[in-house]
Amino acid sequence: MLRFIITAKAKLHMSKHISIKELPGSERPYEKAMNYGVSVLSDAELLAVILRSGTKEKTSVELAREILNLSEVYPGLLGLYHASRPELTKLVGIGDVKALELLCVVEIAKRLSRMCRSNGNEFHSPKELALYFMEDMRSLETEHFYVALFDASGRLLKAEDMFRGTISQAIISPREALRLALIHDAFAMVILHNHPSGDPTPSPEDHQTTTIFSQACEQVGIRLYDHIIIGDNTYLSYLESGFFRDTDNTYE
């Protein structure tokens, strides 16, 4: 009798889990996407299509919801921008392969965003350049210092992540940036860095770094167009803010 009760309870527990195949066609991510287009899918359903499968205990949609709730700071899909492979693989049902697939999707999204926002990689204003780098830099959890190099027509020649760390700890040397500029025969450069706090307000160290780079660029005949600080979906441009002598707010 006791064995019968335990077996019945086990079957009842197992019956609570419904696989994707057991769901009505209108609730299956693949069928919904095929019939109505991918735009009708929820965030969890989009991830479920990428994941392809869940586990014995949970569907791919349920696993996707766990991914969307992984970060306590960044909700939903934004959490994937901050997720690392070790963090993703802590979830039951996410191995190294699925974690890398998800991170590749995030990287594709970042690159598409840059391509859509650029105009043939020609930039003529701080806003254009800030938007180009925004998706890459706004999600970084430590400070990164980028150098963007341009020819005389405003075409981007090279962009490189030169330094990582906190600017307040040590003033960044322009030597490597200028060496890169000379190698690529650059006409001008823009320096950019992010504030992980999300607030792009410049610090005294930011001002000092700008002054050092401006003086160094002048000595070798390269124009320093701007210093852009990236915050959380916002930015500050030294050119637009009047810190530079230029008043037209363009990279000309």
mmCIF file of C-alpha atoms in Angstrom:
data_model
loop_
_atom_site.group_PDB
_atom_site.id
_atom_site.type_symbol
_atom_site.label_atom_id
_atom_site.label_comp_id
_atom_site.label_asym_id
_atom_site.label_seq_id
_atom_site.Cartn_x
_atom_site.Cartn_y
_atom_site.Cartn_z
ATOM 1 C CA MET A 1 0.000 0.000 0.000
ATOM 2 C CA LEU A 2 2.795 2.422 0.963
ATOM 3 C CA ARG A 3 4.651 1.607 -2.252
ATOM 4 C CA PHE A 4 1.499 2.337 -4.249
ATOM 5 C CA ILE A 5 1.127 5.772 -2.567
ATOM 6 C CA ILE A 6 4.777 6.695 -3.230
ATOM 7 C CA THR A 7 4.468 5.585 -6.859
ATOM 8 C CA ALA A 8 1.255 7.577 -7.288
ATOM 9 C CA LYS A 9 2.856 10.696 -5.807
ATOM 10 C CA ALA A 10 5.854 10.297 -8.092
ATOM 11 C CA LYS A 11 3.601 10.048 -11.139
ATOM 12 C CA LEU A 12 1.622 13.081 -9.974
ATOM 13 C CA HIS A 13 4.856 15.066 -9.587
ATOM 14 C CA MET A 14 6.038 14.006 -13.040
ATOM 15 C CA SER A 15 2.726 14.976 -14.600
ATOM 16 C CA LYS A 16 3.232 18.600 -13.537
ATOM 17 C CA HIS A 17 6.038 19.000 -16.097
ATOM 18 C CA ILE A 18 4.761 19.570 -19.614
ATOM 19 C CA SER A 19 7.158 19.323 -22.528
ATOM 20 C CA ILE A 20 7.149 21.724 -25.477
ATOM 21 C CA LYS A 21 5.682 18.987 -27.673
ATOM 22 C CA GLU A 22 2.726 18.639 -25.306
ATOM 23 C CA LEU A 23 1.869 22.344 -25.514
ATOM 24 C CA PRO A 24 -0.812 23.535 -27.965
ATOM 25 C CA GLY A 25 0.666 24.577 -31.304
ATOM 26 C CA SER A 26 -0.164 28.232 -30.646
ATOM 27 C CA GLU A 27 2.110 28.169 -27.567
ATOM 28 C CA ARG A 28 5.132 26.503 -29.135
ATOM 29 C CA PRO A 29 7.855 29.036 -30.028
ATOM 30 C CA TYR A 30 8.803 27.394 -33.335
ATOM 31 C CA GLU A 31 5.214 27.098 -34.544
ATOM 32 C CA LYS A 32 4.404 30.664 -33.465
ATOM 33 C CA ALA A 33 7.434 31.999 -35.304
ATOM 34 C CA MET A 34 6.654 30.013 -38.458
ATOM 35 C CA ASN A 35 3.016 31.103 -38.508
ATOM 36 C CA TYR A 36 3.226 34.706 -37.335
ATOM 37 C CA GLY A 37 6.880 35.769 -37.555
ATOM 38 C CA VAL A 38 9.594 36.064 -34.919
ATOM 39 C CA SER A 39 8.418 39.517 -33.814
ATOM 40 C CA VAL A 40 5.450 37.984 -31.960
ATOM 41 C CA LEU A 41 7.686 35.899 -29.705
ATOM 42 C CA SER A 42 8.323 36.979 -26.142
ATOM 43 C CA ASP A 43 11.905 37.420 -24.924
ATOM 44 C CA ALA A 44 11.761 33.991 -23.290
ATOM 45 C CA GLU A 45 10.415 32.381 -26.460
ATOM 46 C CA LEU A 46 13.159 33.955 -28.587
ATOM 47 C CA LEU A 47 15.787 32.514 -26.262
ATOM 48 C CA ALA A 48 13.977 29.163 -26.257
ATOM 49 C CA VAL A 49 14.334 28.919 -30.044
ATOM 50 C CA ILE A 50 18.072 29.542 -29.693
ATOM 51 C CA LEU A 51 18.395 27.056 -26.815
ATOM 52 C CA ARG A 52 16.416 24.416 -28.796
ATOM 53 C CA SER A 53 15.917 22.189 -25.736
ATOM 54 C CA GLY A 54 15.477 22.303 -22.007
ATOM 55 C CA THR A 55 15.962 19.487 -19.529
ATOM 56 C CA LYS A 56 13.838 16.613 -18.242
ATOM 57 C CA GLU A 57 12.527 18.909 -15.529
ATOM 58 C CA LYS A 58 11.913 22.116 -17.524
ATOM 59 C CA THR A 59 11.114 23.230 -21.031
ATOM 60 C CA SER A 60 13.340 25.454 -23.101
ATOM 61 C CA VAL A 61 10.977 28.364 -22.351
ATOM 62 C CA GLU A 62 11.294 27.790 -18.605
ATOM 63 C CA LEU A 63 15.071 27.606 -18.956
ATOM 64 C CA ALA A 64 14.986 30.851 -20.950
ATOM 65 C CA ARG A 65 13.059 32.556 -18.137
ATOM 66 C CA GLU A 66 15.800 31.507 -15.709
ATOM 67 C CA ILE A 67 18.357 33.166 -17.979
ATOM 68 C CA LEU A 68 16.301 36.368 -18.107
ATOM 69 C CA ASN A 69 16.197 36.396 -14.297
ATOM 70 C CA LEU A 70 19.886 35.580 -13.899
ATOM 71 C CA SER A 71 20.952 39.159 -13.085
ATOM 72 C CA GLU A 72 19.521 40.993 -10.099
ATOM 73 C CA VAL A 73 20.817 44.325 -11.393
ATOM 74 C CA TYR A 74 20.053 44.143 -15.128
ATOM 75 C CA PRO A 75 16.597 42.722 -15.879
ATOM 76 C CA GLY A 76 15.611 40.635 -18.882
ATOM 77 C CA LEU A 77 17.668 40.560 -22.056
ATOM 78 C CA LEU A 78 19.935 43.320 -20.772
ATOM 79 C CA GLY A 79 21.280 40.823 -18.271
ATOM 80 C CA LEU A 80 22.800 38.835 -21.141
ATOM 81 C CA TYR A 81 25.049 41.816 -21.948
ATOM 82 C CA HIS A 82 26.587 41.401 -18.500
ATOM 83 C CA ALA A 83 26.530 37.610 -18.299
ATOM 84 C CA SER A 84 29.705 35.565 -18.472
ATOM 85 C CA ARG A 85 30.101 31.961 -19.542
ATOM 86 C CA PRO A 86 30.714 30.730 -15.958
ATOM 87 C CA GLU A 87 27.573 32.527 -14.775
ATOM 88 C CA LEU A 88 25.444 30.995 -17.526
ATOM 89 C CA THR A 89 26.754 27.471 -16.975
ATOM 90 C CA LYS A 90 25.679 27.607 -13.343
ATOM 91 C CA LEU A 91 22.127 27.128 -14.599
ATOM 92 C CA VAL A 92 21.037 23.512 -14.931
ATOM 93 C CA GLY A 93 20.575 22.909 -18.636
ATOM 94 C CA ILE A 94 23.230 25.375 -19.816
ATOM 95 C CA GLY A 95 26.553 23.819 -20.752
ATOM 96 C CA ASP A 96 29.559 25.418 -22.391
ATOM 97 C CA VAL A 97 28.113 25.062 -25.900
ATOM 98 C CA LYS A 98 24.798 26.755 -25.126
ATOM 99 C CA ALA A 99 26.541 29.444 -23.089
ATOM 100 C CA LEU A 100 28.839 30.269 -26.010
ATOM 101 C CA GLU A 101 25.903 30.282 -28.432
ATOM 102 C CA LEU A 102 24.087 32.811 -26.262
ATOM 103 C CA LEU A 103 27.186 35.002 -25.939
ATOM 104 C CA CYS A 104 27.664 34.850 -29.717
ATOM 105 C CA VAL A 105 24.093 36.095 -30.188
ATOM 106 C CA VAL A 106 24.855 39.024 -27.884
ATOM 107 C CA GLU A 107 28.027 39.827 -29.837
ATOM 108 C CA ILE A 108 26.107 39.724 -33.135
ATOM 109 C CA ALA A 109 23.556 42.145 -31.664
ATOM 110 C CA LYS A 110 26.337 44.537 -30.656
ATOM 111 C CA ARG A 111 27.960 44.454 -34.092
ATOM 112 C CA LEU A 112 24.649 44.893 -35.898
ATOM 113 C CA SER A 113 23.886 47.882 -33.705
ATOM 114 C CA ARG A 114 27.197 49.480 -34.659
ATOM 115 C CA MET A 115 26.629 48.823 -38.356
ATOM 116 C CA CYS A 116 23.086 50.193 -38.320
ATOM 117 C CA ARG A 117 24.130 53.348 -36.521
ATOM 118 C CA SER A 118 27.140 54.111 -38.670
ATOM 119 C CA ASN A 119 27.057 55.787 -42.073
ATOM 120 C CA GLY A 120 29.623 53.865 -44.045
ATOM 121 C CA ASN A 121 31.945 54.298 -41.050
ATOM 122 C CA GLU A 122 32.076 58.041 -41.634
ATOM 123 C CA PHE A 123 31.460 60.189 -38.579
ATOM 124 C CA HIS A 124 30.892 63.917 -38.528
ATOM 125 C CA SER A 125 29.524 64.568 -35.055
ATOM 126 C CA PRO A 126 30.014 63.399 -31.444
ATOM 127 C CA LYS A 127 26.504 61.923 -31.365
ATOM 128 C CA GLU A 128 27.152 59.667 -34.358
ATOM 129 C CA LEU A 129 30.346 58.308 -32.833
ATOM 130 C CA ALA A 130 28.883 57.935 -29.340
ATOM 131 C CA LEU A 131 25.965 55.911 -30.683
ATOM 132 C CA TYR A 132 28.356 53.721 -32.658
ATOM 133 C CA PHE A 133 30.237 52.705 -29.511
ATOM 134 C CA MET A 134 27.319 52.881 -27.072
ATOM 135 C CA GLU A 135 26.186 49.256 -27.150
ATOM 136 C CA ASP A 136 29.716 47.967 -26.668
ATOM 137 C CA MET A 137 30.730 50.317 -23.883
ATOM 138 C CA ARG A 138 27.604 50.975 -21.835
ATOM 139 C CA SER A 139 27.537 47.401 -20.508
ATOM 140 C CA LEU A 140 31.195 47.203 -19.459
ATOM 141 C CA GLU A 141 31.630 46.764 -15.719
ATOM 142 C CA THR A 142 35.139 48.245 -15.598
ATOM 143 C CA GLU A 143 36.528 51.335 -17.293
ATOM 144 C CA HIS A 144 37.830 50.817 -20.825
ATOM 145 C CA PHE A 145 39.722 53.458 -22.756
ATOM 146 C CA TYR A 146 39.263 53.409 -26.543
ATOM 147 C CA VAL A 147 41.077 55.292 -29.267
ATOM 148 C CA ALA A 148 39.308 55.938 -32.589
ATOM 149 C CA LEU A 149 41.428 57.063 -35.546
ATOM 150 C CA PHE A 150 40.145 58.996 -38.579
ATOM 151 C CA ASP A 151 41.299 60.146 -41.979
ATOM 152 C CA ALA A 152 40.712 63.710 -43.192
ATOM 153 C CA SER A 153 37.212 62.868 -44.501
ATOM 154 C CA GLY A 154 35.995 61.580 -41.134
ATOM 155 C CA ARG A 155 36.217 57.907 -42.096
ATOM 156 C CA LEU A 156 37.040 55.573 -39.228
ATOM 157 C CA LEU A 157 40.404 53.927 -39.838
ATOM 158 C CA LYS A 158 40.868 52.005 -36.621
ATOM 159 C CA ALA A 159 39.297 51.684 -33.194
ATOM 160 C CA GLU A 160 41.092 49.904 -30.393
ATOM 161 C CA ASP A 161 40.552 49.194 -26.712
ATOM 162 C CA MET A 162 43.869 50.564 -25.414
ATOM 163 C CA PHE A 163 43.609 50.520 -21.634
ATOM 164 C CA ARG A 164 41.496 48.899 -18.957
ATOM 165 C CA GLY A 165 41.121 49.975 -15.364
ATOM 166 C CA THR A 166 40.217 53.101 -13.462
ATOM 167 C CA ILE A 167 41.561 56.358 -14.818
ATOM 168 C CA SER A 168 41.806 57.773 -11.293
ATOM 169 C CA GLN A 169 44.418 55.149 -10.405
ATOM 170 C CA ALA A 170 46.923 56.237 -13.049
ATOM 171 C CA ILE A 171 46.882 58.842 -15.786
ATOM 172 C CA ILE A 172 46.806 57.097 -19.145
ATOM 173 C CA SER A 173 49.844 57.655 -21.339
ATOM 174 C CA PRO A 174 49.163 58.757 -24.928
ATOM 175 C CA ARG A 175 52.330 57.056 -26.240
ATOM 176 C CA GLU A 176 50.705 53.843 -27.501
ATOM 177 C CA ALA A 177 47.732 55.712 -28.929
ATOM 178 C CA LEU A 178 49.988 58.053 -30.899
ATOM 179 C CA ARG A 179 52.118 55.151 -32.121
ATOM 180 C CA LEU A 180 48.960 53.484 -33.458
ATOM 181 C CA ALA A 181 47.860 56.767 -35.073
ATOM 182 C CA LEU A 182 51.181 57.177 -36.865
ATOM 183 C CA ILE A 183 51.140 53.574 -38.108
ATOM 184 C CA HIS A 184 47.717 54.141 -39.682
ATOM 185 C CA ASP A 185 48.618 57.619 -40.968
ATOM 186 C CA ALA A 186 45.655 59.071 -39.060
ATOM 187 C CA PHE A 187 44.585 62.677 -39.523
ATOM 188 C CA ALA A 188 42.733 62.859 -36.212
ATOM 189 C CA MET A 189 41.683 60.835 -33.186
ATOM 190 C CA VAL A 190 38.894 60.692 -30.643
ATOM 191 C CA ILE A 191 39.462 59.188 -27.219
ATOM 192 C CA LEU A 192 36.546 57.471 -25.491
ATOM 193 C CA HIS A 193 36.013 55.750 -22.187
ATOM 194 C CA ASN A 194 33.064 54.494 -20.193
ATOM 195 C CA HIS A 195 31.828 55.198 -16.692
ATOM 196 C CA PRO A 196 30.450 51.929 -15.257
ATOM 197 C CA SER A 197 28.320 53.975 -12.855
ATOM 198 C CA GLY A 198 26.270 55.106 -15.850
ATOM 199 C CA ASP A 199 26.911 58.803 -15.148
ATOM 200 C CA PRO A 200 29.103 60.372 -17.874
ATOM 201 C CA THR A 201 29.973 63.471 -15.834
ATOM 202 C CA PRO A 202 33.752 64.004 -16.252
ATOM 203 C CA SER A 203 36.080 63.748 -13.277
ATOM 204 C CA PRO A 204 39.224 65.843 -12.632
ATOM 205 C CA GLU A 205 41.227 62.857 -13.896
ATOM 206 C CA ASP A 206 39.190 62.888 -17.121
ATOM 207 C CA HIS A 207 40.058 66.569 -17.608
ATOM 208 C CA GLN A 208 43.730 65.867 -16.966
ATOM 209 C CA THR A 209 43.776 62.965 -19.419
ATOM 210 C CA THR A 210 42.146 65.165 -22.076
ATOM 211 C CA THR A 211 44.738 67.888 -21.597
ATOM 212 C CA ILE A 212 47.636 65.428 -21.826
ATOM 213 C CA PHE A 213 46.283 63.848 -25.013
ATOM 214 C CA SER A 214 45.544 67.241 -26.559
ATOM 215 C CA GLN A 215 49.105 68.442 -25.981
ATOM 216 C CA ALA A 216 50.624 65.189 -27.203
ATOM 217 C CA CYS A 217 48.539 65.153 -30.383
ATOM 218 C CA GLU A 218 49.462 68.763 -31.143
ATOM 219 C CA GLN A 219 53.171 67.923 -30.932
ATOM 220 C CA VAL A 220 52.931 65.270 -33.668
ATOM 221 C CA GLY A 221 50.423 67.076 -35.875
ATOM 222 C CA ILE A 222 47.373 64.907 -35.182
ATOM 223 C CA ARG A 223 44.086 66.554 -34.273
ATOM 224 C CA LEU A 224 42.262 65.486 -31.136
ATOM 225 C CA TYR A 225 38.666 65.862 -32.218
ATOM 226 C CA ASP A 226 37.007 64.913 -28.971
ATOM 227 C CA HIS A 227 36.926 63.023 -25.699
ATOM 228 C CA ILE A 228 33.652 61.132 -25.281
ATOM 229 C CA ILE A 229 32.522 59.561 -22.015
ATOM 230 C CA ILE A 230 29.937 56.799 -22.358
ATOM 231 C CA GLY A 231 27.346 56.298 -19.618
ATOM 232 C CA ASP A 232 24.246 54.121 -19.468
ATOM 233 C CA ASN A 233 22.493 54.986 -22.734
ATOM 234 C CA THR A 234 23.910 58.501 -22.512
ATOM 235 C CA TYR A 235 27.196 60.230 -23.213
ATOM 236 C CA LEU A 236 29.167 63.422 -22.711
ATOM 237 C CA SER A 237 31.277 65.000 -25.458
ATOM 238 C CA TYR A 238 34.026 67.443 -24.559
ATOM 239 C CA LEU A 239 33.496 69.077 -27.950
ATOM 240 C CA GLU A 240 29.757 69.539 -27.475
ATOM 241 C CA SER A 241 30.240 70.663 -23.875
ATOM 242 C CA GLY A 242 32.559 73.496 -24.879
ATOM 243 C CA PHE A 243 35.749 72.134 -23.336
ATOM 244 C CA PHE A 244 37.460 72.416 -26.722
ATOM 245 C CA ARG A 245 37.965 75.598 -28.722
ATOM 246 C CA ASP A 246 35.933 74.255 -31.646
ATOM 247 C CA THR A 247 32.408 75.612 -31.616
ATOM 248 C CA ASP A 248 30.647 73.889 -34.520
ATOM 249 C CA ASN A 249 30.418 70.502 -32.764
ATOM 250 C CA THR A 250 31.521 68.614 -35.891
ATOM 251 C CA TYR A 251 34.535 66.510 -36.791
ATOM 252 C CA GLU A 252 35.712 68.626 -39.715
#
